[in-house]
């Protein structure tokens, strides 16, 4: 085989690979768009067991090794004790948060004027009320700059999670997003509850089992990203974005979406990042190629006053166990 033939074959092979990749990209994008439009607005959950605290399940106390070793911020592994507590079966939904707002007149951080004294030097758009929204890019330059897929959108808030042209109408069973830490805390206090500590959250995610396997594999019973993040979302789990609560099997305690779907606020400050709290659980944006944080031991910081489209919460109650 002469050099010219080899060059022609190489060019043909590269063209074929490009065509296949482009086809996968287009098919993935089409499938993602179709699923985003046609996805269910609610999912049928198993009937809740009888409980003195409606919508909550009891998490028995215990001792376990907290943390993980996949990313540096998950270390060191350490033993912690957790007393028993009650936890919401699901992330707080749009309907539940709307009831809180209707009863109290509460206005979220993303709806209030921006505190430019606390946050000096903001560009003009970020001086307007809004939230950070994931917007799937057409391409990325490989620099790892997250501004290629995260954008601050004026007018984005819990009522309009993607911006002024979006709505939660018909999405009452979806978890509420664009919620800052203060907002989550206000809701919890209105319910007579609290936000979970990092240890409580992780213990519940581990099913109150000190011997729970610490797998780093992408979970099948969770809403995560399948494909090359952030440009190809194959949506093999049936969702191209956030899922309604309870669409995946609960863990052994009866808790839904403790991994994936949305990150969740905890009560713990994040050491070394003033003004930030620990968030847990990963979200639908976590993929094997990026953000392998669909694990109980995973964690990262989140600015307390910054509302985003991939972060929600659930509440806890310290009360006696079921009799």
mmCIF file of N, CA, C and O in Angstrom, residues 14-24 27:
data_model
loop_
_atom_site.group_PDB
_atom_site.id
_atom_site.type_symbol
_atom_site.label_atom_id
_atom_site.label_comp_id
_atom_site.label_asym_id
_atom_site.label_seq_id
_atom_site.Cartn_x
_atom_site.Cartn_y
_atom_site.Cartn_z
ATOM 1 N N UNK A 14 -10.929 9.693 9.218
ATOM 2 C CA UNK A 14 -11.203 10.856 10.065
ATOM 3 C C UNK A 14 -12.550 11.474 9.731
ATOM 4 O O UNK A 14 -13.295 11.893 10.626
ATOM 5 N N UNK A 15 -12.860 11.529 8.442
ATOM 6 C CA UNK A 15 -14.160 12.068 8.039
ATOM 7 C C UNK A 15 -15.296 11.216 8.577
ATOM 8 O O UNK A 15 -16.332 11.725 9.029
ATOM 9 N N UNK A 16 -15.115 9.889 8.542
ATOM 10 C CA UNK A 16 -16.142 8.990 9.052
ATOM 11 C C UNK A 16 -16.316 9.169 10.553
ATOM 12 O O UNK A 16 -17.445 9.231 11.063
ATOM 13 N N UNK A 17 -15.187 9.284 11.286
ATOM 14 C CA UNK A 17 -15.267 9.495 12.733
ATOM 15 C C UNK A 17 -15.973 10.803 13.057
ATOM 16 O O UNK A 17 -16.800 10.883 13.960
ATOM 17 N N UNK A 18 -15.646 11.846 12.291
ATOM 18 C CA UNK A 18 -16.294 13.136 12.519
ATOM 19 C C UNK A 18 -17.797 13.040 12.268
ATOM 20 O O UNK A 18 -18.607 13.563 13.038
ATOM 21 N N UNK A 19 -18.158 12.343 11.185
ATOM 22 C CA UNK A 19 -19.579 12.191 10.866
ATOM 23 C C UNK A 19 -20.313 11.421 11.956
ATOM 24 O O UNK A 19 -21.424 11.771 12.349
ATOM 25 N N UNK A 20 -19.668 10.343 12.457
ATOM 26 C CA UNK A 20 -20.290 9.561 13.526
ATOM 27 C C UNK A 20 -20.441 10.388 14.795
ATOM 28 O O UNK A 20 -21.474 10.344 15.469
ATOM 29 N N UNK A 21 -19.384 11.145 15.133
ATOM 30 C CA UNK A 21 -19.444 11.989 16.328
ATOM 31 C C UNK A 21 -20.518 13.054 16.189
ATOM 32 O O UNK A 21 -21.305 13.314 17.106
ATOM 33 N N UNK A 22 -20.571 13.686 15.000
ATOM 34 C CA UNK A 22 -21.595 14.702 14.774
ATOM 35 C C UNK A 22 -22.985 14.101 14.845
ATOM 36 O O UNK A 22 -23.907 14.683 15.417
ATOM 37 N N UNK A 23 -23.106 12.901 14.276
ATOM 38 C CA UNK A 23 -24.409 12.226 14.320
ATOM 39 C C UNK A 23 -24.820 11.918 15.736
ATOM 40 O O UNK A 23 -25.985 12.122 16.124
ATOM 41 N N UNK A 24 -23.865 11.431 16.556
ATOM 42 C CA UNK A 24 -24.167 11.136 17.964
ATOM 43 C C UNK A 24 -24.548 12.411 18.702
ATOM 44 O O UNK A 24 -25.476 12.432 19.508
ATOM 45 N N UNK A 27 -28.060 13.382 17.447
ATOM 46 C CA UNK A 27 -29.056 12.469 17.987
ATOM 47 C C UNK A 27 -29.227 12.677 19.482
ATOM 48 O O UNK A 27 -30.338 12.672 20.010
#
